[in-house]
Amino acid sequence: MIDQELAQLESVYQTIVDFLVRYSFQLVGAIIIVLLGLWFAGKVSKGLFRTLERKGLDITLANFIANVVKVLFIAITVIIALGKLGISITPFVAALGAISLGAGLAIQGTLSNYGAGLAIILTRPFVLKNTITVKGYTGIVEEINLATTVLINEDNERVTIPNRHIVGEILKNTEQNSLVEGEVAVAYGSNPEQVISLIEETLAAIAEVQQAPATKVGIEAFADSGINISYRFWVPTPLFHQTKFAANLAVFNALQQAGVQIPFPQREVRMLSEQPATK
């Protein structure tokens, strides 16, 4: 029994020795190829990213391109290393295809997010620091990832939106600014041109109000109780609400100081006396 075990151990030992003798140089060569390939892929990826960044390309797109190139170089390196060992990669490709199919069916939602993220990076409907509105959420684009896009609103809240809910939806991009809309009613006895000029001067005195696009002030409607004057102006997105509130207060104070009457809803009721019936 002991002799048989020793014979088996000797056989295993001899097999290992034969393998090392036969394939040692190939194994060492494959390891060296992999290490050099990883080093080279990292260098190329970093160099490409810096070049694209200097050219002014969007940082998200530049990072994506650099990572794709890195993965391609690593894949080529692995194929060369396997060939060095005399291993055919055909079975691996077939197995990878089967695994990819099963994984794709299991994580369709996640994959659709990645596909939508790739579409966003390539088509660039918005970039970092743009102000977008999608699915009822408005904010400044803080991050663009393959799976999600992160927005920051004026209250410093982070809104994470899966990319599949962005691609194919109605998307509003106002870049760095947001539109503020306001309205005030003045009495019919007021001079509309004077009121419009007064509101324009008041808004122009507010530092946060952008000069371009220009502020627009005009008659919105002729209502039951007065003339509705509407005004529209642009402000930096992080200052949206505080500028809107300050502008409304400034317009109210300016109208009050100018003696312009701001009417309130009124309804006139007339009582008609009933005539006595004649006999």
Coordinates of C-alpha atoms in Angstrom, one line a residue:
M1 CA 0.0 0.0 0.0
I2 CA 2.8 2.4 0.9
D3 CA 4.6 1.6 -2.2
Q4 CA 1.5 2.4 -4.3
E5 CA 1.1 5.8 -2.6
L6 CA 4.8 6.6 -3.1
A7 CA 4.5 5.6 -6.8
Q8 CA 1.5 7.9 -7.2
L9 CA 3.3 10.8 -5.5
E10 CA 6.3 10.2 -7.7
S11 CA 4.0 10.2 -10.8
V12 CA 2.5 13.5 -9.8
Y13 CA 5.9 15.0 -9.0
Q14 CA 7.2 13.8 -12.4
T15 CA 4.2 15.3 -14.1
I16 CA 4.7 18.7 -12.5
V17 CA 8.4 18.6 -13.4
D18 CA 7.6 17.7 -17.0
F19 CA 5.1 20.6 -17.2
L20 CA 7.5 23.1 -15.7
V21 CA 10.3 21.9 -18.0
R22 CA 8.1 22.0 -21.1
Y23 CA 6.0 25.1 -20.3
S24 CA 8.1 27.1 -17.9
F25 CA 9.4 29.5 -20.5
Q26 CA 6.0 29.9 -22.0
L27 CA 4.5 30.6 -18.5
V28 CA 7.1 33.1 -17.6
G29 CA 6.7 34.8 -21.0
A30 CA 2.9 34.9 -20.6
I31 CA 3.3 36.5 -17.1
I32 CA 5.7 39.1 -18.5
I33 CA 3.3 39.8 -21.4
V34 CA 0.4 40.4 -19.0
L35 CA 2.4 42.6 -16.7
L36 CA 3.8 44.7 -19.6
G37 CA 0.3 44.9 -21.1
L38 CA -1.3 46.2 -17.9
W39 CA 1.5 48.8 -17.5
F40 CA 1.2 49.9 -21.1
A41 CA -2.6 50.0 -21.0
G42 CA -2.5 52.2 -17.9
K43 CA 0.1 54.6 -19.5
V44 CA -1.9 54.9 -22.7
S45 CA -5.1 55.4 -20.9
K46 CA -3.7 58.2 -18.7
G47 CA -1.9 59.9 -21.6
L48 CA -5.1 59.8 -23.8
F49 CA -7.2 61.2 -21.0
R50 CA -4.8 64.1 -20.4
T51 CA -4.6 64.8 -24.2
L52 CA -8.4 64.9 -24.5
E53 CA -8.7 67.1 -21.4
R54 CA -6.2 69.6 -22.9
K55 CA -8.3 69.6 -26.1
G56 CA -11.3 70.8 -24.1
L57 CA -13.3 67.6 -24.5
D58 CA -15.9 67.0 -21.8
I59 CA -14.3 65.2 -18.8
T60 CA -17.0 62.5 -18.7
L61 CA -16.5 61.6 -22.4
A62 CA -12.7 61.8 -22.1
N63 CA -12.8 59.4 -19.1
F64 CA -15.0 57.0 -20.9
I65 CA -12.9 56.9 -24.1
A66 CA -9.7 56.4 -22.0
N67 CA -11.3 53.5 -20.1
V68 CA -12.5 51.9 -23.3
V69 CA -9.0 52.0 -24.8
K70 CA -7.6 50.6 -21.5
V71 CA -10.0 47.6 -21.6
L72 CA -9.2 46.9 -25.2
F73 CA -5.5 46.9 -24.6
I74 CA -5.9 44.5 -21.6
A75 CA -8.1 42.2 -23.7
I76 CA -5.5 42.1 -26.4
T77 CA -2.8 41.4 -23.8
V78 CA -4.8 38.5 -22.3
I79 CA -5.4 37.0 -25.8
I80 CA -1.6 37.2 -26.6
A81 CA -0.7 35.6 -23.2
L82 CA -3.1 32.7 -23.7
G83 CA -1.7 32.1 -27.2
K84 CA 1.8 32.1 -25.7
L85 CA 0.6 29.2 -23.5
G86 CA -0.9 27.4 -26.4
I87 CA -4.4 27.7 -25.1
S88 CA -7.2 28.3 -27.6
I89 CA -9.5 31.1 -26.7
T90 CA -12.5 29.8 -28.7
P91 CA -14.1 27.9 -25.8
F92 CA -13.7 31.0 -23.6
V93 CA -15.4 33.2 -26.1
A94 CA -18.3 30.7 -26.3
A95 CA -18.6 30.5 -22.6
L96 CA -18.4 34.3 -22.2
G97 CA -21.2 34.6 -24.8
A98 CA -23.5 32.2 -22.8
I99 CA -22.7 33.9 -19.5
S100 CA -23.4 37.4 -21.0
L101 CA -26.7 36.2 -22.4
G102 CA -27.8 34.9 -19.0
A103 CA -26.5 37.9 -17.1
G104 CA -28.2 40.2 -19.6
L105 CA -31.6 38.6 -19.1
A106 CA -31.1 38.8 -15.3
I107 CA -30.2 42.5 -15.1
Q108 CA -32.0 44.1 -18.0
G109 CA -32.8 47.2 -16.0
T110 CA -29.2 47.8 -15.0
L111 CA -28.0 47.2 -18.5
S112 CA -30.5 49.6 -19.9
N113 CA -29.1 52.2 -17.5
Y114 CA -25.6 51.5 -18.8
G115 CA -26.8 51.7 -22.4
A116 CA -28.6 55.0 -21.8
G117 CA -25.5 56.3 -20.0
L118 CA -23.4 55.5 -23.0
A119 CA -25.9 57.3 -25.2
I120 CA -25.7 60.4 -22.9
I121 CA -21.9 60.4 -23.0
L122 CA -21.7 60.1 -26.7
T123 CA -24.5 62.5 -27.8
R124 CA -23.9 65.0 -24.9
P125 CA -27.5 66.5 -24.5
F126 CA -26.0 68.0 -21.4
V127 CA -22.6 68.3 -19.7
L128 CA -21.4 68.9 -16.1
K129 CA -22.7 72.1 -14.4
N130 CA -25.6 72.4 -16.9
T131 CA -29.1 73.0 -15.4
I132 CA -31.6 70.4 -16.6
T133 CA -35.2 69.5 -15.9
V134 CA -36.3 65.9 -16.4
K135 CA -39.1 63.9 -14.9
G136 CA -40.1 66.9 -12.8
Y137 CA -36.7 67.3 -11.2
T138 CA -34.5 70.3 -11.8
G139 CA -30.9 70.7 -10.7
I140 CA -27.3 71.3 -11.7
V141 CA -25.6 68.3 -13.2
E142 CA -23.0 67.2 -10.6
E143 CA -22.0 63.7 -12.0
I144 CA -22.6 61.8 -15.2
N145 CA -22.0 58.1 -14.6
L146 CA -22.7 55.1 -16.9
A147 CA -25.7 54.0 -14.7
T148 CA -26.9 57.3 -13.2
T149 CA -26.8 61.1 -13.4
V150 CA -26.6 63.1 -10.2
L151 CA -28.3 66.5 -9.8
I152 CA -27.8 69.1 -7.1
N153 CA -30.6 71.6 -6.4
E154 CA -30.6 74.9 -4.7
D155 CA -31.2 73.3 -1.3
N156 CA -28.1 71.2 -1.8
E157 CA -30.1 68.0 -2.2
R158 CA -28.6 65.2 -4.4
V159 CA -31.1 63.7 -6.8
T160 CA -29.9 60.5 -8.4
I161 CA -31.7 59.6 -11.7
P162 CA -31.2 56.3 -13.5
N163 CA -30.1 57.1 -17.0
R164 CA -32.9 55.1 -18.6
H165 CA -35.3 57.7 -17.2
I166 CA -33.4 60.5 -19.1
V167 CA -32.9 59.1 -22.6
G168 CA -36.1 59.3 -24.6
E169 CA -37.7 61.7 -22.1
I170 CA -38.5 65.4 -22.6
L171 CA -35.3 67.1 -21.3
K172 CA -34.9 70.9 -20.7
N173 CA -31.4 72.2 -20.6
T174 CA -30.9 75.9 -19.6
E175 CA -27.2 75.5 -19.2
Q176 CA -25.9 77.8 -16.3
N177 CA -29.1 79.8 -15.6
S178 CA -32.8 79.3 -14.7
L179 CA -35.8 81.4 -15.8
V180 CA -37.8 83.3 -13.2
E181 CA -41.3 84.4 -14.0
G182 CA -43.4 86.9 -12.1
E183 CA -46.7 88.7 -12.4
V184 CA -48.3 91.7 -10.8
A185 CA -51.7 93.4 -11.4
V186 CA -52.1 97.1 -11.5
A187 CA -55.3 99.2 -11.6
Y188 CA -56.9 100.1 -15.0
G189 CA -56.3 103.7 -14.1
S190 CA -52.5 103.2 -14.1
N191 CA -50.2 104.0 -17.1
P192 CA -49.0 100.5 -18.3
E193 CA -45.9 102.0 -20.1
Q194 CA -44.8 103.7 -16.8
V195 CA -45.3 100.5 -14.8
I196 CA -43.4 98.5 -17.3
S197 CA -40.5 101.0 -17.3
L198 CA -40.5 101.0 -13.5
I199 CA -40.3 97.2 -13.3
E200 CA -37.5 97.1 -15.8
E201 CA -35.4 99.6 -13.8
T202 CA -36.1 97.7 -10.6
L203 CA -35.0 94.4 -12.0
A204 CA -31.9 95.9 -13.6
A205 CA -30.8 97.1 -10.2
I206 CA -30.6 93.6 -8.9
A207 CA -27.1 92.2 -9.3
E208 CA -28.1 88.6 -9.7
V209 CA -30.4 89.3 -12.7
Q210 CA -28.5 88.3 -15.9
Q211 CA -28.2 90.9 -18.7
A212 CA -28.3 88.2 -21.4
P213 CA -30.8 86.9 -22.2
A214 CA -32.5 90.3 -21.6
T215 CA -35.3 90.8 -19.1
K216 CA -38.8 90.9 -20.6
V217 CA -41.7 92.9 -19.2
G218 CA -45.1 93.4 -20.7
I219 CA -48.8 93.1 -20.4
E220 CA -49.9 89.5 -19.8
A221 CA -53.7 89.9 -19.7
F222 CA -56.6 92.3 -19.1
A223 CA -58.1 90.7 -16.0
D224 CA -61.4 91.5 -14.2
S225 CA -59.8 93.6 -11.5
G226 CA -56.7 95.1 -13.3
I227 CA -54.0 94.8 -15.9
N228 CA -51.7 91.9 -15.3
I229 CA -48.0 92.8 -15.9
S230 CA -45.7 89.9 -16.4
Y231 CA -41.9 89.9 -16.1
R232 CA -39.3 87.2 -17.0
F233 CA -35.6 87.2 -16.3
W234 CA -32.7 84.8 -15.9
V235 CA -30.6 84.1 -12.8
P236 CA -27.9 81.7 -11.8
T237 CA -29.5 78.4 -10.9
P238 CA -28.1 78.2 -7.3
L239 CA -29.6 81.6 -6.6
F240 CA -33.0 81.0 -8.2
H241 CA -35.4 81.2 -5.2
Q242 CA -33.6 83.9 -3.2
T243 CA -33.4 86.1 -6.3
K244 CA -37.0 85.5 -7.2
F245 CA -38.2 86.5 -3.7
A246 CA -36.0 89.6 -3.7
A247 CA -37.2 90.6 -7.1
N248 CA -40.9 90.3 -6.2
L249 CA -40.4 92.3 -3.0
A250 CA -38.4 95.0 -4.9
V251 CA -41.2 95.3 -7.6
F252 CA -43.9 95.6 -4.9
N253 CA -41.9 98.3 -3.0
A254 CA -41.2 100.2 -6.3
L255 CA -44.9 100.2 -7.2
Q256 CA -45.9 101.3 -3.7
Q257 CA -43.4 104.2 -3.7
A258 CA -44.6 105.3 -7.2
G259 CA -48.2 105.4 -6.0
V260 CA -49.3 102.6 -8.4
Q261 CA -52.4 100.9 -7.1
I262 CA -52.3 97.1 -6.9
P263 CA -56.0 96.1 -7.0
F264 CA -57.5 93.2 -5.2
P265 CA -60.4 91.1 -6.5
Q266 CA -63.7 92.9 -6.1
R267 CA -67.3 92.1 -6.9
E268 CA -70.0 94.7 -7.1
V269 CA -73.5 93.6 -6.0
R270 CA -76.5 95.8 -6.7
M271 CA -79.8 95.3 -4.8
L272 CA -82.8 96.1 -6.9
S273 CA -85.8 97.1 -4.9
E274 CA -88.8 95.0 -5.7
Q275 CA -91.7 97.0 -7.1
P276 CA -95.1 96.4 -5.4
A277 CA -97.6 94.7 -7.6
T278 CA -100.4 97.0 -8.8
K279 CA -104.0 96.0 -8.3

